[in-house]
XYZ file of C-alpha atoms in Angstrom:
712
model
C -71.842 313.588 -13.012
C -74.627 316.122 -12.373
C -76.039 318.735 -14.751
C -73.608 321.307 -13.354
C -70.645 318.881 -13.724
C -71.635 318.193 -17.233
C -71.553 321.959 -18.056
C -68.124 322.189 -16.378
C -66.888 319.458 -18.627
C -68.219 321.388 -21.620
C -66.479 324.525 -20.483
C -63.149 322.771 -19.864
C -63.096 321.414 -23.409
C -64.020 324.700 -25.010
C -61.377 326.403 -22.800
C -58.625 324.037 -24.048
C -59.674 324.845 -27.585
C -59.473 328.505 -27.062
C -56.185 328.212 -25.291
C -54.690 326.225 -28.011
C -55.867 328.547 -30.663
C -54.255 331.452 -28.592
C -51.003 329.804 -28.301
C -50.854 328.975 -32.092
C -50.953 332.522 -33.071
C -49.424 334.654 -30.229
C -46.928 332.629 -28.030
C -43.231 333.018 -28.617
C -40.667 330.181 -28.176
C -39.626 329.601 -24.661
C -37.296 326.928 -23.065
C -38.801 327.783 -19.708
C -42.562 328.568 -19.467
C -43.516 331.252 -17.000
C -46.913 332.513 -15.754
C -47.549 335.201 -13.307
C -43.970 334.941 -12.185
C -44.082 331.240 -11.653
C -42.011 328.879 -13.808
C -44.553 326.222 -14.787
C -42.449 324.027 -17.235
C -38.717 323.827 -18.015
C -38.008 321.912 -21.201
C -34.581 320.656 -22.410
C -33.222 318.406 -24.953
C -30.960 315.687 -23.613
C -29.008 312.783 -25.124
C -27.749 309.359 -23.743
C -24.310 309.822 -25.436
C -21.473 312.161 -25.383
C -20.949 311.847 -29.030
C -22.397 310.465 -32.228
C -20.792 307.194 -33.427
C -21.532 306.710 -37.164
C -24.095 304.048 -37.788
C -24.668 303.410 -33.966
C -28.161 304.286 -32.645
C -28.417 306.667 -29.801
C -31.385 308.203 -27.820
C -32.649 311.803 -27.479
C -35.206 312.835 -24.850
C -37.521 315.784 -24.302
C -37.006 316.345 -20.563
C -40.035 318.265 -19.123
C -40.099 319.381 -15.385
C -43.388 320.818 -14.152
C -44.102 323.046 -11.121
C -45.854 321.390 -8.183
C -49.439 320.296 -8.932
C -49.146 321.118 -12.590
C -49.138 318.338 -15.337
C -48.743 317.848 -18.968
C -50.550 315.264 -21.120
C -49.754 311.704 -22.472
C -50.189 310.821 -26.134
C -53.900 310.059 -25.402
C -54.828 312.973 -23.031
C -58.072 311.298 -22.058
C -61.353 313.130 -21.704
C -59.841 316.571 -22.301
C -56.443 318.140 -22.890
C -53.850 318.145 -25.625
C -51.059 315.585 -26.200
C -47.576 316.770 -25.896
C -45.581 316.915 -29.167
C -41.786 316.567 -29.835
C -40.399 316.789 -33.275
C -36.659 316.527 -34.327
C -34.970 318.279 -37.276
C -31.932 316.208 -38.346
C -29.557 316.360 -41.335
C -30.220 314.206 -44.214
C -29.405 310.377 -43.755
C -30.633 310.266 -40.049
C -33.398 307.850 -39.209
C -35.771 308.259 -36.097
C -38.117 305.838 -34.304
C -41.538 306.655 -33.112
C -41.513 308.558 -29.720
C -41.587 306.277 -26.743
C -44.006 307.417 -23.948
C -43.442 306.329 -20.247
C -46.367 305.275 -18.272
C -48.793 308.249 -17.448
C -50.710 308.928 -14.376
C -54.470 309.220 -14.149
C -55.905 312.509 -12.812
C -59.511 313.575 -12.229
C -60.147 317.194 -13.196
C -63.018 319.481 -12.393
C -66.296 317.988 -13.719
C -65.080 314.406 -13.174
C -62.994 314.561 -16.325
C -60.341 311.783 -16.346
C -57.175 312.553 -18.056
C -53.745 310.803 -18.647
C -50.818 312.916 -17.826
C -47.332 313.471 -16.242
C -46.668 315.632 -13.085
C -43.290 316.645 -11.588
C -41.274 315.536 -14.526
C -41.082 313.213 -17.515
C -38.839 312.109 -20.438
C -40.072 311.499 -23.989
C -37.642 309.372 -25.788
C -36.786 309.018 -29.528
C -34.102 306.572 -30.837
C -31.911 308.089 -33.577
C -29.768 306.066 -36.062
C -27.084 308.085 -37.798
C -25.743 307.273 -41.301
C -22.646 305.211 -41.506
C -20.385 308.194 -42.580
C -20.244 311.545 -40.908
C -17.862 314.434 -40.585
C -17.644 317.401 -38.144
C -20.251 317.816 -35.303
C -23.995 317.663 -35.756
C -26.457 320.225 -34.551
C -29.805 318.659 -33.738
C -32.784 320.926 -33.421
C -36.155 320.170 -32.013
C -39.431 321.855 -31.204
C -41.956 320.820 -28.656
C -45.346 321.961 -27.495
C -47.497 321.067 -24.595
C -50.517 322.077 -22.480
C -49.829 322.403 -18.732
C -52.696 322.338 -16.422
C -53.596 322.726 -12.799
C -56.976 324.560 -12.212
C -56.309 326.459 -15.472
C -54.576 325.218 -18.524
C -51.725 327.189 -20.338
C -50.155 326.178 -23.562
C -46.326 326.273 -23.990
C -43.721 325.572 -26.524
C -39.961 325.494 -26.880
C -37.363 325.425 -29.723
C -34.452 323.397 -28.521
C -31.043 322.428 -29.803
C -28.115 320.210 -28.928
C -24.700 319.866 -30.642
C -22.834 316.557 -30.534
C -19.441 315.783 -31.976
C -18.604 312.870 -34.205
C -16.388 310.103 -32.629
C -15.316 306.621 -33.120
C -16.376 305.789 -29.536
C -18.696 307.579 -27.074
C -19.523 307.406 -23.375
C -22.898 307.277 -21.733
C -24.640 310.540 -20.759
C -27.537 311.094 -18.512
C -27.695 307.440 -17.702
C -29.662 307.816 -14.537
C -32.282 309.884 -16.200
C -32.615 307.530 -19.153
C -32.625 304.414 -16.937
C -35.385 305.775 -14.770
C -37.852 306.403 -17.641
C -36.671 303.347 -19.678
C -38.072 301.323 -16.829
C -41.371 303.041 -17.174
C -41.745 302.335 -20.937
C -44.399 299.621 -21.697
C -43.148 296.465 -22.975
C -44.387 295.045 -26.339
C -43.699 291.513 -25.055
C -46.673 289.385 -23.910
C -47.355 290.084 -20.201
C -46.572 287.451 -17.613
C -50.369 286.780 -16.741
C -53.455 285.863 -18.453
C -55.383 288.527 -20.465
C -58.951 287.864 -21.355
C -60.906 290.126 -23.774
C -64.778 289.735 -23.551
C -66.954 291.983 -25.638
C -69.886 293.578 -23.693
C -72.901 295.532 -24.896
C -70.873 298.894 -24.320
C -67.314 297.778 -25.098
C -64.904 295.329 -23.612
C -64.258 293.606 -20.253
C -60.540 293.160 -19.741
C -60.072 290.253 -17.417
C -56.648 289.884 -15.825
C -55.862 286.539 -14.226
C -52.831 285.069 -12.373
C -51.512 288.550 -11.661
C -48.253 288.748 -9.474
C -49.041 288.481 -5.814
C -47.023 291.604 -5.003
C -49.228 293.790 -7.328
C -51.721 295.913 -5.596
C -53.584 297.903 -8.311
C -53.924 297.683 -11.998
C -55.119 300.100 -14.577
C -55.543 300.537 -18.424
C -54.511 303.447 -20.513
C -56.022 303.211 -24.056
C -54.264 304.472 -27.175
C -56.212 307.162 -29.100
C -58.308 305.878 -31.978
C -59.095 308.166 -34.885
C -62.366 306.427 -35.629
C -63.886 305.864 -32.204
C -62.436 306.855 -28.829
C -62.599 304.507 -25.858
C -63.924 305.856 -22.590
C -61.938 305.969 -19.440
C -61.747 302.851 -17.218
C -61.313 302.992 -13.472
C -58.134 301.527 -11.834
C -58.908 298.371 -9.841
C -57.551 296.665 -6.792
C -56.279 293.223 -7.394
C -58.189 290.515 -5.410
C -56.523 287.074 -5.173
C -54.623 287.756 -8.442
C -57.656 288.737 -10.325
C -59.067 291.956 -11.698
C -61.537 293.093 -14.267
C -61.427 296.349 -16.181
C -64.321 297.844 -18.150
C -63.354 299.624 -21.292
C -66.370 301.552 -22.821
C -66.117 301.819 -26.679
C -68.961 301.850 -29.261
C -69.773 298.603 -30.951
C -66.810 296.770 -29.050
C -64.339 298.418 -31.616
C -60.768 297.096 -31.508
C -58.686 298.666 -28.582
C -54.999 298.979 -27.986
C -53.433 300.337 -24.810
C -51.187 299.775 -21.927
C -51.836 297.718 -18.779
C -49.987 299.217 -15.794
C -49.290 297.238 -12.595
C -48.572 299.049 -9.338
C -46.562 297.202 -6.698
C -44.176 299.877 -5.289
C -42.820 300.370 -8.816
C -44.793 300.562 -12.005
C -44.493 298.291 -14.959
C -46.470 298.299 -18.170
C -47.320 296.059 -21.126
C -48.904 296.958 -24.493
C -51.909 294.788 -25.250
C -54.684 294.803 -27.852
C -58.127 293.351 -28.188
C -59.132 291.122 -31.041
C -59.171 292.788 -34.445
C -62.851 291.984 -34.942
C -65.693 292.296 -32.473
C -67.146 288.974 -31.412
C -70.731 288.575 -30.288
C -71.091 290.103 -26.727
C -72.151 287.566 -24.111
C -75.731 288.192 -23.271
C -76.758 288.095 -19.609
C -79.485 285.741 -18.688
C -82.816 287.455 -17.598
C -86.190 286.151 -16.557
C -87.939 288.576 -18.898
C -85.518 290.005 -21.304
C -81.776 289.752 -22.053
C -79.276 292.585 -22.543
C -79.262 293.402 -26.134
C -76.059 292.906 -28.099
C -74.666 295.506 -30.452
C -75.123 293.129 -33.362
C -78.880 293.629 -33.106
C -80.223 295.521 -36.022
C -80.825 299.285 -35.800
C -84.448 298.707 -36.719
C -84.934 296.339 -33.796
C -83.678 299.095 -31.461
C -86.007 301.553 -33.115
C -88.912 299.255 -32.509
C -87.755 298.927 -28.938
C -87.750 302.684 -28.603
C -91.250 303.003 -29.959
C -92.615 300.198 -27.649
C -90.738 301.708 -24.684
C -92.252 305.135 -25.431
C -95.743 303.690 -25.621
C -95.266 301.926 -22.188
C -94.131 305.242 -20.717
C -97.800 306.326 -20.737
C -98.361 303.658 -18.089
C -95.442 304.270 -15.822
C -95.982 305.653 -12.326
C -93.838 308.754 -13.231
C -96.150 310.090 -15.834
C -99.575 309.032 -14.544
C -100.151 312.212 -12.417
C -100.033 314.361 -15.465
C -101.278 312.150 -18.247
C -104.655 312.405 -16.616
C -104.601 316.041 -17.646
C -104.789 315.129 -21.375
C -107.605 312.693 -20.777
C -109.406 315.616 -19.172
C -108.690 317.681 -22.302
C -110.153 314.923 -24.486
C -113.449 315.049 -22.223
C -113.608 318.773 -22.845
C -113.223 318.353 -26.523
C -115.767 315.546 -26.952
C -118.229 318.003 -28.417
C -115.806 319.854 -30.666
C -115.384 319.431 -34.454
C -113.119 316.784 -35.774
C -110.761 319.282 -37.110
C -110.398 321.018 -33.669
C -109.798 317.747 -31.923
C -107.108 316.727 -34.417
C -105.357 320.094 -34.024
C -105.256 319.745 -30.257
C -103.925 316.150 -30.564
C -101.164 317.210 -32.921
C -100.282 320.082 -30.527
C -99.937 317.774 -27.678
C -97.850 315.354 -29.721
C -95.689 318.318 -31.040
C -94.999 319.115 -27.368
C -93.786 315.586 -26.851
C -91.417 315.589 -29.945
C -90.121 319.074 -29.005
C -89.124 317.791 -25.574
C -87.454 314.436 -26.812
C -85.734 316.031 -29.814
C -84.452 318.889 -27.678
C -83.168 316.437 -25.154
C -81.468 314.490 -27.907
C -79.823 317.769 -29.112
C -78.480 318.263 -25.468
C -77.192 314.773 -25.335
C -75.447 315.074 -28.708
C -73.883 318.377 -27.689
C -72.596 317.156 -24.330
C -71.294 313.878 -25.901
C -69.392 316.069 -28.533
C -67.802 318.059 -25.680
C -66.490 314.769 -24.150
C -69.032 314.695 -21.263
C -70.628 311.476 -19.787
C -74.393 311.796 -20.493
C -77.164 309.579 -19.107
C -80.915 309.375 -19.331
C -82.745 311.634 -16.770
C -79.463 313.293 -15.868
C -81.265 316.630 -15.365
C -83.042 315.160 -12.312
C -79.591 314.839 -10.548
C -79.502 318.676 -10.375
C -81.531 320.199 -7.511
C -81.926 323.370 -9.409
C -83.657 321.533 -12.211
C -85.971 320.041 -9.674
C -86.721 323.206 -7.987
C -87.638 325.057 -11.325
C -89.887 322.088 -12.375
C -91.460 322.273 -8.824
C -92.204 325.910 -9.389
C -93.724 325.258 -12.906
C -96.017 322.489 -11.445
C -97.050 324.671 -8.483
C -98.101 327.512 -10.719
C -99.842 324.903 -13.065
C -101.763 323.643 -10.034
C -102.817 327.097 -8.780
C -104.251 327.755 -12.249
C -106.436 324.613 -12.095
C -107.608 325.715 -8.583
C -108.754 328.968 -10.077
C -106.221 331.241 -8.232
C -105.522 332.996 -11.578
C -106.093 332.713 -15.386
C -104.056 334.313 -18.138
C -106.238 336.786 -20.064
C -104.923 338.334 -23.130
C -106.457 341.510 -24.643
C -109.450 340.688 -26.765
C -109.782 336.982 -26.080
C -108.993 334.409 -23.490
C -106.056 332.247 -24.298
C -104.356 329.251 -22.781
C -100.988 329.752 -21.414
C -98.273 327.433 -20.021
C -100.256 326.741 -16.861
C -103.600 326.090 -18.721
C -104.461 322.401 -18.167
C -108.007 322.627 -19.192
C -107.258 322.428 -22.845
C -109.147 325.582 -23.990
C -109.382 326.884 -27.437
C -105.720 327.840 -27.720
C -103.360 325.141 -28.925
C -100.637 326.282 -26.685
C -102.142 324.596 -23.701
C -102.133 321.130 -25.487
C -98.574 321.739 -26.555
C -97.458 322.714 -22.887
C -99.361 319.497 -21.672
C -97.214 317.387 -24.084
C -93.994 318.928 -22.864
C -94.884 318.572 -19.172
C -95.995 315.046 -19.609
C -92.643 313.948 -21.316
C -90.572 316.045 -18.808
C -91.919 314.158 -15.959
C -91.553 310.872 -17.763
C -87.916 311.028 -18.224
C -86.968 309.822 -14.748
C -88.338 306.369 -15.843
C -86.936 303.767 -18.103
C -89.859 301.426 -19.208
C -89.389 297.867 -20.469
C -87.538 297.988 -23.962
C -86.679 301.577 -23.351
C -83.430 301.109 -21.364
C -82.012 298.789 -24.034
C -82.820 301.109 -26.856
C -81.310 304.063 -25.037
C -78.161 302.201 -24.089
C -77.762 301.522 -27.715
C -78.421 305.155 -28.759
C -76.120 306.854 -26.278
C -73.058 305.027 -27.699
C -73.821 305.788 -31.282
C -73.781 308.683 -33.753
C -75.808 311.899 -33.400
C -78.243 310.596 -36.302
C -78.906 307.493 -34.362
C -79.528 309.338 -31.114
C -82.112 311.583 -32.843
C -83.683 308.608 -34.536
C -84.055 306.675 -31.331
C -85.456 309.654 -29.338
C -87.942 310.420 -32.209
C -89.077 306.777 -32.046
C -89.599 307.199 -28.229
C -91.695 310.351 -28.872
C -93.717 308.568 -31.577
C -94.343 305.705 -29.159
C -95.509 307.911 -26.357
C -97.720 310.051 -28.650
C -99.278 307.175 -30.544
C -102.428 306.547 -28.455
C -103.225 310.331 -28.492
C -102.965 310.618 -32.226
C -105.229 307.631 -32.507
C -107.917 309.348 -30.248
C -107.537 312.493 -32.234
C -107.726 310.981 -35.596
C -110.684 308.796 -34.493
C -112.894 311.148 -32.481
C -115.693 308.519 -32.668
C -113.838 306.651 -29.905
C -114.477 309.497 -27.574
C -118.064 308.489 -27.233
C -116.800 306.161 -24.463
C -115.605 309.263 -22.538
C -118.048 311.221 -20.279
C -119.798 314.186 -21.993
C -118.634 317.728 -21.080
C -120.813 319.659 -18.627
C -120.853 321.972 -15.681
C -119.199 319.241 -13.637
C -116.011 319.864 -15.655
C -115.164 322.942 -13.518
C -115.086 320.710 -10.417
C -112.946 318.089 -12.174
C -110.647 320.767 -13.369
C -110.026 321.846 -9.665
C -109.602 318.215 -8.525
C -106.913 317.679 -11.298
C -104.701 320.182 -9.294
C -104.259 317.485 -6.564
C -102.216 315.101 -8.610
C -100.024 317.955 -9.500
C -99.562 318.823 -5.866
C -98.626 315.168 -5.281
C -96.022 315.464 -7.940
C -94.679 318.659 -6.361
C -94.402 316.779 -2.954
C -92.330 314.086 -4.824
C -90.061 316.723 -6.205
C -89.639 318.267 -2.740
C -88.762 314.789 -1.389
C -85.991 314.445 -4.007
C -84.626 317.909 -3.297
C -84.624 316.895 0.485
C -82.695 313.654 -0.359
C -80.246 315.552 -2.518
C -79.607 318.593 -0.377
C -81.204 318.224 3.025
C -84.208 319.502 4.944
C -83.237 323.180 4.829
C -83.422 323.097 1.019
C -87.012 321.875 1.216
C -87.972 324.701 3.665
C -86.415 327.406 1.450
C -87.879 325.899 -1.666
C -91.448 325.991 0.046
C -90.823 329.611 1.167
C -89.930 330.502 -2.460
C -93.059 328.803 -3.687
C -95.139 330.730 -1.125
C -94.070 334.039 -2.511
C -94.483 332.717 -6.068
C -98.001 331.711 -5.189
C -98.679 335.293 -3.772
C -97.316 336.752 -6.987
C -99.770 334.709 -9.218
C -102.570 335.524 -6.885
C -101.983 339.246 -7.100
C -101.819 338.771 -10.852
C -105.234 337.013 -11.005
C -106.927 339.289 -8.498
C -105.893 342.744 -9.533
C -104.515 342.732 -13.104
C -107.826 341.883 -14.769
C -109.174 344.047 -17.639
C -111.597 345.965 -15.282
C -108.916 346.938 -12.774
C -107.912 350.665 -12.668
C -104.449 351.821 -13.739
C -103.640 352.630 -10.097
C -104.615 349.197 -8.972
C -102.663 347.599 -11.741
C -99.534 349.691 -10.913
C -99.714 348.792 -7.213
C -100.273 345.048 -8.062
C -97.322 345.064 -10.449
C -94.941 346.496 -7.860
C -96.221 344.040 -5.312
C -95.802 341.204 -7.678
C -92.247 342.231 -8.391
C -91.474 342.544 -4.741
C -93.020 339.101 -4.086
C -90.765 337.537 -6.822
C -87.769 339.351 -5.547
C -88.238 337.812 -1.958
C -89.226 334.431 -3.267
C -86.907 333.882 -6.217
C -84.090 336.417 -5.291
C -83.737 335.798 -1.462
C -85.238 332.446 -0.634
C -84.088 330.671 -3.816
C -81.157 332.860 -4.988
C -79.440 332.922 -1.514
C -80.839 330.464 1.025
C -81.708 327.537 -1.366
C -78.392 328.185 -3.226
C -76.494 327.933 -0.020
C -77.891 324.543 0.840
C -77.206 323.281 -2.691
C -73.545 323.776 -1.964
C -73.492 321.181 0.723
C -74.690 317.727 -0.016
C -75.907 315.679 2.961
C -74.113 312.460 3.559
C -76.160 309.356 2.730
C -75.424 305.886 3.583
C -77.270 302.765 2.197
C -76.563 300.964 5.412
C -78.822 303.366 7.384
C -81.943 302.196 5.478
C -85.014 301.703 7.680
C -86.689 299.366 5.209
C -85.543 296.177 6.956
C -82.974 295.257 4.269
C -79.215 295.663 5.206
C -78.154 297.374 2.039
C -74.436 297.665 1.292
C -73.506 300.924 -0.534
C -72.133 300.205 -4.051
C -68.565 300.556 -5.162
C -66.866 298.574 -7.854
C -64.100 297.547 -5.324
C -66.779 296.417 -2.837
C -68.590 294.407 -5.570
C -65.409 292.817 -6.784
C -64.460 291.802 -3.249
C -67.764 290.219 -2.524
C -67.876 288.276 -5.924
C -64.284 287.102 -5.337
C -65.258 285.780 -1.923
C -68.016 283.832 -3.607
C -71.027 285.799 -2.246
C -74.238 286.127 -4.174
C -75.104 289.774 -4.673
C -78.397 291.536 -5.565
C -77.512 294.887 -7.094
C -80.277 297.584 -7.051
C -79.546 300.743 -9.220
C -82.021 303.274 -7.995
C -82.689 307.032 -7.375
C -84.983 308.960 -5.112
C -86.385 310.835 -8.178
C -87.340 307.585 -9.877
C -90.949 306.841 -8.960
C -90.804 303.410 -10.698
C -87.814 302.553 -8.482
C -89.787 303.489 -5.398
C -92.860 301.531 -6.575
C -90.685 298.511 -7.201
C -89.036 298.755 -3.808
C -92.415 299.015 -1.965
C -94.203 296.268 -3.973
C -91.431 293.784 -4.994
C -88.280 294.173 -3.139
C -89.139 295.438 0.396
C -91.512 292.626 1.229
C -91.333 290.045 3.993
C -90.783 287.157 1.517
C -87.963 288.789 -0.290
C -86.327 289.929 3.020
C -86.617 286.411 4.222
C -85.115 284.976 0.962
C -82.065 287.282 1.138
C -81.342 286.238 4.575
C -82.008 282.603 4.082
C -79.884 282.366 0.912
C -77.101 284.560 2.188
C -77.467 287.023 -0.597
C -75.780 290.498 -0.082
C -78.226 293.368 -1.051
C -76.235 296.140 -2.601
C -77.717 299.522 -3.588
C -76.198 301.889 -6.179
C -77.978 305.276 -5.314
C -77.905 307.412 -8.285
C -80.020 310.302 -6.742
C -76.893 312.498 -7.150
C -74.546 312.132 -10.076
C -72.030 309.277 -9.434
C -69.662 308.490 -12.191
C -68.832 305.051 -10.850
C -72.522 304.161 -10.933
C -72.784 305.672 -14.439
C -69.917 303.513 -15.737
C -71.325 300.434 -14.189
C -74.691 300.919 -15.881
C -72.827 301.427 -19.085
C -71.287 298.081 -18.795
C -74.745 296.556 -19.284
C -75.651 299.104 -22.076
C -77.969 301.205 -19.762
C -78.204 304.835 -19.185
C -81.127 305.110 -16.646
C -82.731 303.532 -13.640
C -84.410 301.331 -12.416
C -82.015 298.549 -13.242
C -81.492 295.288 -11.264
C -78.704 292.709 -11.512
C -78.344 289.441 -9.598
C -74.876 287.862 -9.296
C -75.348 284.122 -8.326
C -72.802 282.717 -5.857
C -69.611 281.589 -7.794
C -70.956 282.982 -11.204
C -69.897 286.421 -11.223
C -69.345 286.399 -15.071
C -72.961 285.335 -15.563
C -75.237 288.059 -13.917
C -78.936 287.814 -14.330
C -80.620 291.087 -15.477
C -84.156 291.600 -14.076
C -86.855 293.634 -15.900
C -87.492 297.272 -15.114
C -91.028 296.654 -13.701
C -90.815 293.982 -10.978
C -93.172 291.801 -9.055
C -92.384 289.881 -5.891
C -92.720 286.544 -7.813
C -90.125 287.672 -10.364
C -87.623 288.590 -7.732
C -88.263 285.427 -5.674
C -87.897 283.250 -8.809
C -84.590 284.723 -9.736
C -83.205 284.492 -6.257
C -84.300 280.868 -5.752
C -83.449 279.780 -9.295
C -79.673 279.505 -8.647
C -80.069 277.720 -5.211
C -80.907 274.071 -4.719
């Protein structure tokens, strides 16, 4: 799911809430719901009998018929929606059973939101047992409410009634209708196949074995849980009578739901996991194993701190971390108090970014969205905006412009030299962490996987620990200025070094343009560059003609020229041409790779098929915006020795390209408790249930050792 998709998911959830509130205070009872002249839902109360026989149970059903392409929701609506309600009002002495729900269908709504619902028609059934003595006829009243959705969602309700006579005997009524939906009711009997529940770091793996040969697909519909809600699981094709379903739920909490088999007709069985979570099976790894939920919170907090510290050494952040080192050089002759203030301002920028990101994660999770680490880099508009900031930052270093405030020179957002203003150090902290988020360092992936499935308090604590780890070396240098004696002394050479520091930022800009090109094609890169050209002209006009010595006429003409330049660059090239390319994503195929490795594009079905056939699979989770991924590919994966080993050992290389949002890849990462890339998994031949997890930073020796370890 991309950044835009996440916001669509949020908007959908808010829209459902507002719609429900509107219905609760304004809608009038209707047996047929109409909207803009179209009849969306027709509701009726039906019975399976022509009369009530005292003491003999009978069934009542809420029969809903929907307009084409509209649907109402199951008892657990899924990621969004409202469950359908059906309440009976009976005379004293009558007893009713819980409502029986037929098997729902799975729908994917805007924003990759998965819901469980009914289209065309459905029948919700309640069994009624009358008292042993009755007289006269009985009027049964019922009220129902539902939410019907297509592109938009509209609440509806109906007050219904049916009168049945009292008789010693009765005939069947609506037999065909009740028989049709009785066949779709899930059975509470044990299913006629093997069911295996295995806890994983992010929930449960539901393994189904010895499935009927005529069955083609299987899916799982979880019942709602008041304490913790299970996430959606994809339907699976059945391969040689086997299928595995991943059910994400925090701490492997107990799960109940319905297994539905598809073989021309649908059948369902109610199943439940164990009542207590067992220890998740850890995957073997040459460097580190996947952490189990039973690991203590303090251990994950330590992992987050260590991972944050290692972020300083990751390729993603090296182009900008040098800016802070340059700042320390400039401050070498300053007072201890001044140095400490700058260090604290830099660390404040780190904390502001990470805690702000934590707040966004918590907010999107509360709205039911699927959130991941570095999700913002999957949005080309985010990459375009960050590219513009870095470009302006670099022009400032090159001396094209400087921000001068009345009365004193101050450092603005683009000030990299760490001048007397603390805002420059604060901005450096934000920029360093912003560009660090595409990476997952060792220990960091495990800690983030733990945090993203926990409460808001845990998410904030883990993100704060990451910020503390990343800022730790800088607070040491700030608190111990004596250590700066090992840094070069400031002098006139600093101006040349300042200009030189602009080139790593231009390199970072090239990387972002490459990512945009991979996401939206060559035209997007061209229009982004054209936009940056006019943005550069605007800041040059600012630096050249808006100084304190310029005349009012010069300042007026320069201001108008700046506005015109921004209008062309941001309004035309970005707002129109770049936006048009963002609407059409280029087709990418892993099989067209030119790196010499015959990559197979990832899909869960393709992976399941390869593993069922006994193939060994090397699965590479990567993204074009992940510099660490590219570093690993060039130095540890795409090497002659590894290519030779893959071919010699008949290992299938599979690539999960996460450059653009891909819900299937996101869910696969979640199975291993991960929320970011790089991530590498090796499935040995014939051992699909024992994958080997490789570390985030690879060497050729690590890859070869893992590939060769499972072969004689």
